[in-house]
Amino acid sequence: MHPDWIYLDHNATTPPATEAVDAMLQALRENWANASSNHDAGQDAKQMLGQARVKVARFLGCKPAEVVFTSGATEANHIALRGAVGFNGRSGLVLSAAEHAGVQKLARQLAQQPGGDVAFIGLLSDGTLDMAQARSLITDRVALVSVMAANNETGVLMPIGEIARLAHAQGAMLHVDATQLVGKLPFDFGKSGADLVSVSAHKFHGPKGVGALLVRQGLNWPVLFPGSQERGRRGGTENLPGIAGFAAAAERLTLSPDDWLTHSARMATLRDRLEQGLQRALPGTEVYGQLSPRLPNTSFLRFGLLHADLVLNKLGRLGVQASSGSACSAGGNEPSTVLTGMGVPRNEALCAVRLSLSADTTEAQIDHVLAHLPREIGGLMAESTAPLPHPHPDSVTSPGVFA
Ligand code: PMP
């Protein structure tokens, strides 16, 4: 990573914290034994694993025995959703239309299986959940409701407590993909109302390839990877360096509520300064979900009808690393399904760019964007929103979208 680059893609991944790197190196160098071995070296590794579990549990407000380490949130989501099929004699799966692309693909696959019964709760134009639809879809035939805590593209927060009440009233379980919320806002598994929660270390300055599924104590959720590790819930030799880095990143953020407020408020102030500055300098800039409760670090916006690729190219010239949305669906020619789900027309959705900050983002970095981006795209933006001369060849193939 070039030191001068301005990294504004923290929802894709975050730089590992020094504490996480140090803990990983120590585990690699000194604690490389297999935690399932009975000799002293193995028992040392097992002890380290136990300490890491305690740190992660303290950070997430759960009991150590509720933590099942996985290779990340994708795996945790798979264990949660695949386990739902046939659970308690029910087969229904209800998801929000905001779920991560990987979750939506998995749900569509599950819907093809015999007895597969999958329904999606739609979104309103402000990015929030259609709660009237949630109430009608969550019935006593549903095994699992899966709603993310915060959307990875818009940052809009979902009403987890209310969804938990609806699910439990019908005897259904609730899975929450908390990947994007954890590390940006406080999260407490015990108070969340969720039965299963997915998290990923690399979204809060831990390493990639490690995460956890939290499973409420007493819930006998089906096992996807049988084996002896993780109390029989997830076989496979534990990724000790990854888990050590995860625990160190979690411990670093196990702050008092006051610190959390400062941490989140600072990010929100910088994000708002960025959005408001851009909206002032570039009329026609629209921020999706701007008035909804959102993560403090996320801005999903479009500059008139300038195609996202063009804006990202200009940002790249300013050294700004950003993306057109979820890293898992970016790079294609398809618009964000979250935006189309909110009713945003396709040609507008193709213009959306996501800027996501971290607690390390500086005022100087935001001011650099504010000082230079308007000059780079202001003229193009005015052209893109002006009525097209008639006839215009572009208007036939890509109405209103300038690439
Ligand atoms: N869920 C959400 C909401 C995400 O943003 C991501 C990461 N893009 C994932 C799941 C997948 O996480 P991981 O990279 O740990 O598999």
Short mmCIF file of C-alpha atoms and ligand atoms in Angstrom, two decimals:
data_model
loop_
_atom_site.label_atom_id
_atom_site.label_comp_id
_atom_site.label_asym_id
_atom_site.label_seq_id
_atom_site.Cartn_x
_atom_site.Cartn_y
_atom_site.Cartn_z
CA MET A 1 0.00 0.00 0.00
CA HIS A 2 1.55 3.33 -1.07
CA PRO A 3 1.88 5.64 1.95
CA ASP A 4 0.28 8.54 0.06
CA TRP A 5 -2.82 6.64 -0.96
CA ILE A 6 -6.06 7.61 0.74
CA TYR A 7 -7.80 4.37 1.57
CA LEU A 8 -11.58 4.84 1.67
CA ASP A 9 -12.68 1.24 1.21
CA HIS A 10 -12.83 0.04 4.81
CA ASN A 11 -16.07 -1.89 4.24
CA ALA A 12 -14.14 -4.13 1.83
CA THR A 13 -11.37 -4.71 4.34
CA THR A 14 -9.30 -2.84 6.90
CA PRO A 15 -5.54 -2.68 7.47
CA PRO A 16 -4.50 -5.09 10.22
CA ALA A 17 -3.72 -3.36 13.51
CA THR A 18 -0.15 -3.62 14.85
CA GLU A 19 -1.52 -5.56 17.83
CA ALA A 20 -3.08 -8.12 15.46
CA VAL A 21 0.09 -8.49 13.38
CA ASP A 22 2.23 -8.91 16.52
CA ALA A 23 -0.12 -11.54 17.95
CA MET A 24 -0.11 -13.43 14.65
CA LEU A 25 3.67 -13.40 14.36
CA GLN A 26 4.00 -14.63 17.91
CA ALA A 27 1.55 -17.47 17.28
CA LEU A 28 3.33 -18.41 14.05
CA ARG A 29 6.76 -18.39 15.65
CA GLU A 30 6.07 -19.72 19.10
CA ASN A 31 2.67 -21.36 19.21
CA TRP A 32 2.54 -23.37 16.04
CA ALA A 33 1.68 -26.73 17.65
CA ASN A 34 -1.68 -28.36 17.03
CA ALA A 35 -4.09 -27.35 19.79
CA SER A 36 -5.55 -30.88 19.74
CA SER A 37 -2.20 -32.56 20.56
CA ASN A 38 -1.85 -33.95 24.05
CA HIS A 39 1.81 -33.03 24.55
CA ASP A 40 2.89 -29.86 26.33
CA ALA A 41 3.38 -27.92 23.09
CA GLY A 42 -0.17 -28.79 22.01
CA GLN A 43 -1.54 -27.87 25.42
CA ASP A 44 0.24 -24.49 25.21
CA ALA A 45 -1.47 -23.89 21.87
CA LYS A 46 -4.79 -24.99 23.39
CA GLN A 47 -4.33 -22.51 26.21
CA MET A 48 -3.66 -19.72 23.73
CA LEU A 49 -6.81 -20.70 21.84
CA GLY A 50 -8.81 -20.55 25.07
CA GLN A 51 -7.45 -17.08 25.91
CA ALA A 52 -8.29 -15.86 22.40
CA ARG A 53 -11.83 -17.20 22.76
CA VAL A 54 -12.28 -15.29 26.04
CA LYS A 55 -11.10 -12.03 24.42
CA VAL A 56 -13.41 -12.44 21.44
CA ALA A 57 -16.34 -13.33 23.72
CA ARG A 58 -15.72 -10.27 25.92
CA PHE A 59 -15.70 -8.03 22.86
CA LEU A 60 -18.91 -9.49 21.40
CA GLY A 61 -20.89 -9.80 24.64
CA CYS A 62 -21.18 -13.58 24.57
CA LYS A 63 -19.92 -16.57 26.52
CA PRO A 64 -16.66 -18.16 25.35
CA ALA A 65 -18.55 -21.42 24.73
CA GLU A 66 -20.82 -19.59 22.26
CA VAL A 67 -17.91 -18.75 19.92
CA VAL A 68 -17.28 -21.12 17.00
CA PHE A 69 -14.19 -19.99 15.09
CA THR A 70 -14.56 -20.18 11.30
CA SER A 71 -12.66 -19.09 8.19
CA GLY A 72 -14.67 -15.87 8.10
CA ALA A 73 -18.21 -14.58 7.80
CA THR A 74 -18.92 -16.44 4.56
CA GLU A 75 -18.42 -19.79 6.28
CA ALA A 76 -20.38 -18.65 9.33
CA ASN A 77 -23.25 -17.60 7.06
CA HIS A 78 -23.18 -21.00 5.35
CA ILE A 79 -23.35 -22.88 8.67
CA ALA A 80 -26.27 -20.70 9.75
CA LEU A 81 -28.32 -20.91 6.54
CA ARG A 82 -27.61 -24.51 5.58
CA GLY A 83 -28.45 -25.63 9.11
CA ALA A 84 -31.89 -24.07 8.84
CA VAL A 85 -33.15 -26.51 6.23
CA GLY A 86 -35.34 -28.97 8.14
CA PHE A 87 -34.50 -27.47 11.55
CA ASN A 88 -37.32 -28.21 14.03
CA GLY A 89 -39.23 -29.86 11.20
CA ARG A 90 -39.50 -26.52 9.36
CA SER A 91 -37.94 -25.54 6.05
CA GLY A 92 -38.76 -21.87 5.54
CA LEU A 93 -35.98 -19.33 5.25
CA VAL A 94 -36.74 -15.60 5.27
CA LEU A 95 -33.97 -13.16 4.37
CA SER A 96 -33.72 -9.46 3.80
CA ALA A 97 -33.12 -8.22 0.27
CA ALA A 98 -30.17 -6.31 1.72
CA GLU A 99 -28.16 -9.44 2.57
CA HIS A 100 -24.62 -9.83 1.29
CA ALA A 101 -24.34 -11.10 -2.30
CA GLY A 102 -22.89 -14.42 -1.07
CA VAL A 103 -25.85 -14.97 1.27
CA GLN A 104 -28.36 -14.20 -1.46
CA LYS A 105 -26.66 -16.63 -3.85
CA LEU A 106 -26.62 -19.33 -1.18
CA ALA A 107 -30.31 -18.76 -0.41
CA ARG A 108 -31.19 -19.09 -4.09
CA GLN A 109 -29.25 -22.36 -4.20
CA LEU A 110 -31.09 -23.63 -1.11
CA ALA A 111 -34.41 -22.67 -2.72
CA GLN A 112 -33.66 -25.17 -5.55
CA GLN A 113 -33.30 -28.07 -3.10
CA PRO A 114 -36.27 -30.33 -2.37
CA GLY A 115 -38.51 -28.59 0.12
CA GLY A 116 -36.51 -25.36 -0.28
CA ASP A 117 -38.70 -22.44 0.69
CA VAL A 118 -37.00 -19.03 0.60
CA ALA A 119 -38.57 -15.56 0.75
CA PHE A 120 -37.00 -12.10 0.76
CA ILE A 121 -38.13 -9.12 2.82
CA GLY A 122 -38.02 -6.10 0.53
CA LEU A 123 -36.44 -2.71 1.14
CA LEU A 124 -37.97 0.75 1.24
CA SER A 125 -36.54 3.60 -0.81
CA ASP A 126 -34.51 4.83 2.19
CA GLY A 127 -32.70 1.48 2.45
CA THR A 128 -34.58 0.29 5.54
CA LEU A 129 -36.54 -2.96 5.76
CA ASP A 130 -40.18 -3.20 4.71
CA MET A 131 -41.48 -4.20 8.15
CA ALA A 132 -45.05 -4.75 6.93
CA GLN A 133 -43.68 -7.38 4.57
CA ALA A 134 -41.49 -8.81 7.34
CA ARG A 135 -44.59 -9.31 9.50
CA SER A 136 -46.42 -11.15 6.72
CA LEU A 137 -43.46 -13.37 5.70
CA ILE A 138 -42.36 -14.47 9.17
CA THR A 139 -44.86 -17.24 9.90
CA ASP A 140 -44.84 -20.45 11.95
CA ARG A 141 -43.49 -22.35 8.91
CA VAL A 142 -40.21 -20.43 9.03
CA ALA A 143 -37.13 -22.14 10.51
CA LEU A 144 -34.71 -19.20 10.23
CA VAL A 145 -34.88 -15.47 9.63
CA SER A 146 -31.60 -13.96 8.45
CA VAL A 147 -31.19 -10.18 8.57
CA MET A 148 -27.88 -8.35 8.59
CA ALA A 149 -27.11 -5.79 11.31
CA ALA A 150 -25.89 -3.18 8.84
CA ASN A 151 -25.73 -3.17 5.08
CA ASN A 152 -22.26 -3.32 3.53
CA GLU A 153 -23.07 -0.81 0.77
CA THR A 154 -25.46 1.78 2.19
CA GLY A 155 -24.46 1.23 5.83
CA VAL A 156 -28.18 1.33 6.76
CA LEU A 157 -28.88 -0.34 10.12
CA MET A 158 -31.57 -3.02 10.30
CA PRO A 159 -34.04 -3.26 13.24
CA ILE A 160 -32.62 -6.46 14.71
CA GLY A 161 -34.50 -6.26 18.04
CA GLU A 162 -37.85 -5.96 16.29
CA ILE A 163 -37.04 -8.78 13.84
CA ALA A 164 -35.98 -10.97 16.80
CA ARG A 165 -39.37 -10.42 18.44
CA LEU A 166 -41.23 -11.28 15.22
CA ALA A 167 -39.12 -14.41 14.63
CA HIS A 168 -39.36 -15.70 18.18
CA ALA A 169 -43.10 -15.08 18.35
CA GLN A 170 -43.40 -17.60 15.48
CA GLY A 171 -40.89 -20.06 16.95
CA ALA A 172 -38.28 -19.21 14.28
CA MET A 173 -34.56 -18.63 14.96
CA LEU A 174 -32.78 -15.39 14.02
CA HIS A 175 -29.40 -15.23 12.31
CA VAL A 176 -27.70 -11.84 12.11
CA ASP A 177 -24.79 -11.16 9.77
CA ALA A 178 -23.07 -8.54 11.92
CA THR A 179 -19.93 -8.41 9.75
CA GLN A 180 -20.20 -4.71 8.92
CA LEU A 181 -21.47 -3.45 12.26
CA VAL A 182 -18.92 -5.08 14.53
CA GLY A 183 -16.01 -2.72 15.12
CA LYS A 184 -17.95 0.37 14.01
CA LEU A 185 -20.70 0.37 16.62
CA PRO A 186 -20.96 -1.54 19.91
CA PHE A 187 -22.47 -5.00 19.58
CA ASP A 188 -23.65 -7.27 22.39
CA PHE A 189 -24.74 -10.79 21.44
CA GLY A 190 -26.54 -11.33 24.75
CA LYS A 191 -28.70 -8.24 24.27
CA SER A 192 -29.15 -8.48 20.48
CA GLY A 193 -31.94 -11.07 20.52
CA ALA A 194 -30.11 -13.09 17.85
CA ASP A 195 -29.63 -16.85 18.08
CA LEU A 196 -26.77 -16.98 15.58
CA VAL A 197 -24.37 -14.20 14.57
CA SER A 198 -21.65 -14.05 11.89
CA VAL A 199 -18.56 -11.87 12.29
CA SER A 200 -15.32 -11.42 10.36
CA ALA A 201 -12.01 -10.23 11.82
CA HIS A 202 -10.71 -8.40 8.74
CA LYS A 203 -13.49 -5.82 8.90
CA PHE A 204 -12.17 -4.42 12.19
CA HIS A 205 -8.39 -4.46 11.74
CA GLY A 206 -7.90 -8.18 12.26
CA PRO A 207 -6.59 -10.67 9.68
CA LYS A 208 -8.45 -12.06 6.69
CA GLY A 209 -9.63 -15.67 6.59
CA VAL A 210 -10.87 -15.85 10.17
CA GLY A 211 -14.16 -15.05 11.85
CA ALA A 212 -16.78 -16.68 14.01
CA LEU A 213 -20.31 -17.91 14.22
CA LEU A 214 -21.80 -17.15 17.61
CA VAL A 215 -24.31 -19.82 18.60
CA ARG A 216 -26.64 -19.12 21.52
CA GLN A 217 -25.99 -21.48 24.40
CA GLY A 218 -28.49 -24.34 24.43
CA LEU A 219 -29.20 -24.07 20.69
CA ASN A 220 -28.32 -27.36 19.06
CA TRP A 221 -27.60 -26.01 15.57
CA PRO A 222 -26.77 -28.60 12.87
CA VAL A 223 -23.05 -29.20 12.27
CA LEU A 224 -21.76 -28.55 8.76
CA PHE A 225 -18.15 -29.68 9.31
CA PRO A 226 -18.16 -32.63 11.72
CA GLY A 227 -14.93 -33.04 13.69
CA SER A 228 -13.61 -32.81 17.22
CA GLN A 229 -12.57 -29.14 17.25
CA GLU A 230 -14.78 -26.26 18.42
CA ARG A 231 -16.76 -28.59 20.70
CA GLY A 232 -17.63 -30.76 17.73
CA ARG A 233 -19.19 -27.83 15.90
CA ARG A 234 -16.52 -27.15 13.31
CA GLY A 235 -13.87 -29.71 12.48
CA GLY A 236 -10.45 -28.74 11.14
CA THR A 237 -7.16 -27.77 12.78
CA GLU A 238 -7.68 -24.31 14.21
CA ASN A 239 -6.08 -21.35 12.42
CA LEU A 240 -4.20 -20.26 15.52
CA PRO A 241 -2.31 -17.29 14.01
CA GLY A 242 -5.57 -16.00 12.53
CA ILE A 243 -7.47 -16.54 15.76
CA ALA A 244 -4.69 -14.82 17.73
CA GLY A 245 -4.91 -11.82 15.37
CA PHE A 246 -8.72 -11.81 15.63
CA ALA A 247 -8.52 -11.81 19.44
CA ALA A 248 -5.93 -9.01 19.47
CA ALA A 249 -8.10 -6.87 17.15
CA ALA A 250 -11.10 -7.57 19.40
CA GLU A 251 -9.20 -6.73 22.57
CA ARG A 252 -8.00 -3.47 21.04
CA LEU A 253 -11.64 -2.44 20.61
CA THR A 254 -12.90 -3.66 23.97
CA LEU A 255 -13.32 -0.09 25.08
CA SER A 256 -15.60 1.64 27.53
CA PRO A 257 -18.96 2.90 26.14
CA ASP A 258 -17.59 6.45 26.24
CA ASP A 259 -14.67 5.53 24.02
CA TRP A 260 -17.05 3.87 21.58
CA LEU A 261 -19.11 7.03 21.35
CA THR A 262 -16.04 9.15 20.64
CA HIS A 263 -14.75 6.64 18.11
CA SER A 264 -18.05 6.43 16.21
CA ALA A 265 -18.90 10.12 16.49
CA ARG A 266 -15.53 11.09 15.04
CA MET A 267 -16.07 8.84 12.02
CA ALA A 268 -19.60 10.18 11.53
CA THR A 269 -18.38 13.79 11.72
CA LEU A 270 -15.76 13.18 9.04
CA ARG A 271 -18.22 11.21 6.86
CA ASP A 272 -20.80 14.01 7.13
CA ARG A 273 -18.18 16.63 6.32
CA LEU A 274 -17.29 14.64 3.20
CA GLU A 275 -20.91 14.17 2.11
CA GLN A 276 -22.00 17.73 2.81
CA GLY A 277 -18.88 19.19 1.18
CA LEU A 278 -19.44 17.14 -1.95
CA GLN A 279 -23.15 17.95 -2.07
CA ARG A 280 -22.36 21.67 -1.76
CA ALA A 281 -19.65 21.65 -4.42
CA LEU A 282 -21.39 19.24 -6.77
CA PRO A 283 -25.15 19.79 -6.90
CA GLY A 284 -26.83 16.61 -8.14
CA THR A 285 -24.86 14.44 -5.69
CA GLU A 286 -27.21 11.97 -4.06
CA VAL A 287 -26.38 9.97 -0.94
CA TYR A 288 -28.34 6.73 -0.58
CA GLY A 289 -29.94 6.16 2.81
CA GLN A 290 -28.65 9.55 3.99
CA LEU A 291 -31.57 10.13 6.36
CA SER A 292 -31.75 6.56 7.67
CA PRO A 293 -29.93 5.28 10.75
CA ARG A 294 -26.55 4.31 9.27
CA LEU A 295 -23.09 3.09 10.14
CA PRO A 296 -20.95 6.11 11.04
CA ASN A 297 -18.30 5.39 8.39
CA THR A 298 -20.22 4.61 5.21
CA SER A 299 -21.29 6.80 2.31
CA PHE A 300 -22.89 5.33 -0.82
CA LEU A 301 -23.38 8.10 -3.33
CA ARG A 302 -23.78 9.03 -6.96
CA PHE A 303 -22.61 12.15 -8.77
CA GLY A 304 -25.41 13.02 -11.18
CA LEU A 305 -25.32 10.42 -13.91
CA LEU A 306 -21.56 9.88 -14.00
CA HIS A 307 -20.85 6.17 -14.27
CA ALA A 308 -19.14 4.73 -11.17
CA ASP A 309 -16.13 3.53 -13.22
CA LEU A 310 -15.43 7.06 -14.38
CA VAL A 311 -15.67 8.49 -10.86
CA LEU A 312 -13.45 5.72 -9.48
CA ASN A 313 -10.92 6.45 -12.19
CA LYS A 314 -10.83 10.14 -11.20
CA LEU A 315 -10.63 9.20 -7.52
CA GLY A 316 -7.79 6.82 -8.35
CA ARG A 317 -5.88 9.70 -9.96
CA LEU A 318 -6.21 11.54 -6.65
CA GLY A 319 -4.80 8.48 -4.89
CA VAL A 320 -8.19 7.58 -3.40
CA GLN A 321 -8.90 3.85 -3.11
CA ALA A 322 -12.66 3.31 -3.29
CA SER A 323 -15.12 0.96 -4.93
CA SER A 324 -18.50 0.92 -6.58
CA GLY A 325 -20.01 -1.18 -3.78
CA SER A 326 -19.51 -4.60 -2.30
CA ALA A 327 -16.10 -5.99 -3.28
CA CYS A 328 -17.90 -9.26 -3.91
CA SER A 329 -20.07 -7.84 -6.66
CA ALA A 330 -17.88 -4.93 -7.84
CA GLY A 331 -16.22 -5.06 -11.21
CA GLY A 332 -19.27 -6.36 -13.03
CA ASN A 333 -21.69 -4.43 -15.15
CA GLU A 334 -24.59 -5.22 -12.89
CA PRO A 335 -25.91 -2.55 -10.55
CA SER A 336 -26.05 -3.08 -6.79
CA THR A 337 -29.03 -5.30 -5.95
CA VAL A 338 -29.41 -3.32 -2.73
CA LEU A 339 -29.99 -0.14 -4.74
CA THR A 340 -32.29 -1.77 -7.28
CA GLY A 341 -34.12 -3.33 -4.30
CA MET A 342 -34.61 0.22 -2.98
CA GLY A 343 -36.24 1.10 -6.30
CA VAL A 344 -33.27 3.04 -7.70
CA PRO A 345 -33.36 2.95 -11.52
CA ARG A 346 -30.63 0.81 -13.08
CA ASN A 347 -28.90 3.71 -14.86
CA GLU A 348 -28.61 5.61 -11.55
CA ALA A 349 -27.53 2.54 -9.60
CA LEU A 350 -24.64 2.02 -12.04
CA CYS A 351 -23.31 5.41 -10.91
CA ALA A 352 -23.04 4.56 -7.19
CA VAL A 353 -19.66 4.80 -5.49
CA ARG A 354 -18.99 3.70 -1.93
CA LEU A 355 -16.62 5.66 0.30
CA SER A 356 -16.01 3.96 3.66
CA LEU A 357 -13.87 5.47 6.41
CA SER A 358 -12.21 4.12 9.54
CA ALA A 359 -11.22 5.64 12.85
CA ASP A 360 -7.79 6.23 11.28
CA THR A 361 -9.14 8.36 8.42
CA THR A 362 -7.90 11.92 8.87
CA GLU A 363 -9.46 15.31 8.31
CA ALA A 364 -6.60 16.08 5.90
CA GLN A 365 -7.52 13.07 3.76
CA ILE A 366 -11.18 14.09 3.60
CA ASP A 367 -10.17 17.67 2.79
CA HIS A 368 -7.94 16.41 -0.02
CA VAL A 369 -10.97 14.73 -1.63
CA LEU A 370 -13.08 17.85 -1.10
CA ALA A 371 -10.40 20.10 -2.58
CA HIS A 372 -9.79 18.05 -5.73
CA LEU A 373 -12.74 15.86 -6.70
CA PRO A 374 -15.11 18.73 -7.62
CA ARG A 375 -12.52 20.05 -10.09
CA GLU A 376 -12.03 16.58 -11.59
CA ILE A 377 -15.69 15.75 -12.14
CA GLY A 378 -17.70 18.99 -11.86
CA GLY A 379 -17.65 19.76 -15.61
CA LEU A 380 -18.41 16.18 -16.63
CA MET A 381 -21.22 16.04 -14.14
CA ALA A 382 -22.85 19.17 -15.52
CA GLU A 383 -22.66 17.65 -19.03
CA SER A 384 -24.05 14.33 -17.87
CA THR A 385 -27.14 15.87 -16.35
CA ALA A 386 -27.75 18.38 -19.17
CA PRO A 387 -30.40 17.39 -21.72
CA LEU A 388 -28.83 15.36 -24.52
CA PRO A 389 -28.54 16.98 -27.94
CA HIS A 390 -30.95 15.30 -30.29
CA PRO A 391 -30.35 12.70 -31.70
CA HIS A 392 -27.46 11.41 -29.53
CA PRO A 393 -25.92 8.01 -30.32
CA ASP A 394 -25.23 7.24 -26.61
CA SER A 395 -28.84 7.74 -25.73
CA VAL A 396 -29.79 4.66 -27.72
CA THR A 397 -27.63 2.15 -25.83
CA SER A 398 -27.10 3.72 -22.42
CA PRO A 399 -29.71 6.33 -21.63
CA GLY A 400 -28.22 8.99 -19.40
CA VAL A 401 -25.17 6.95 -18.39
CA PHE A 402 -21.82 8.42 -19.33
CA ALA A 403 -18.86 6.10 -18.98
N1 PMP B 1 -21.20 -10.44 5.11
C1 PMP B 1 -21.03 -9.13 4.89
C2 PMP B 1 -22.13 -8.17 5.23
C3 PMP B 1 -19.84 -8.67 4.34
O1 PMP B 1 -19.69 -7.36 4.11
C4 PMP B 1 -18.82 -9.61 4.02
C5 PMP B 1 -17.50 -9.14 3.44
N2 PMP B 1 -17.56 -8.52 2.22
C6 PMP B 1 -19.06 -10.95 4.27
C7 PMP B 1 -20.25 -11.33 4.82
C8 PMP B 1 -18.02 -12.00 3.96
O2 PMP B 1 -17.01 -11.98 4.94
P1 PMP B 1 -15.67 -12.81 4.79
O3 PMP B 1 -14.78 -12.01 3.92
O4 PMP B 1 -15.13 -12.92 6.19
O5 PMP B 1 -16.00 -14.15 4.26
#
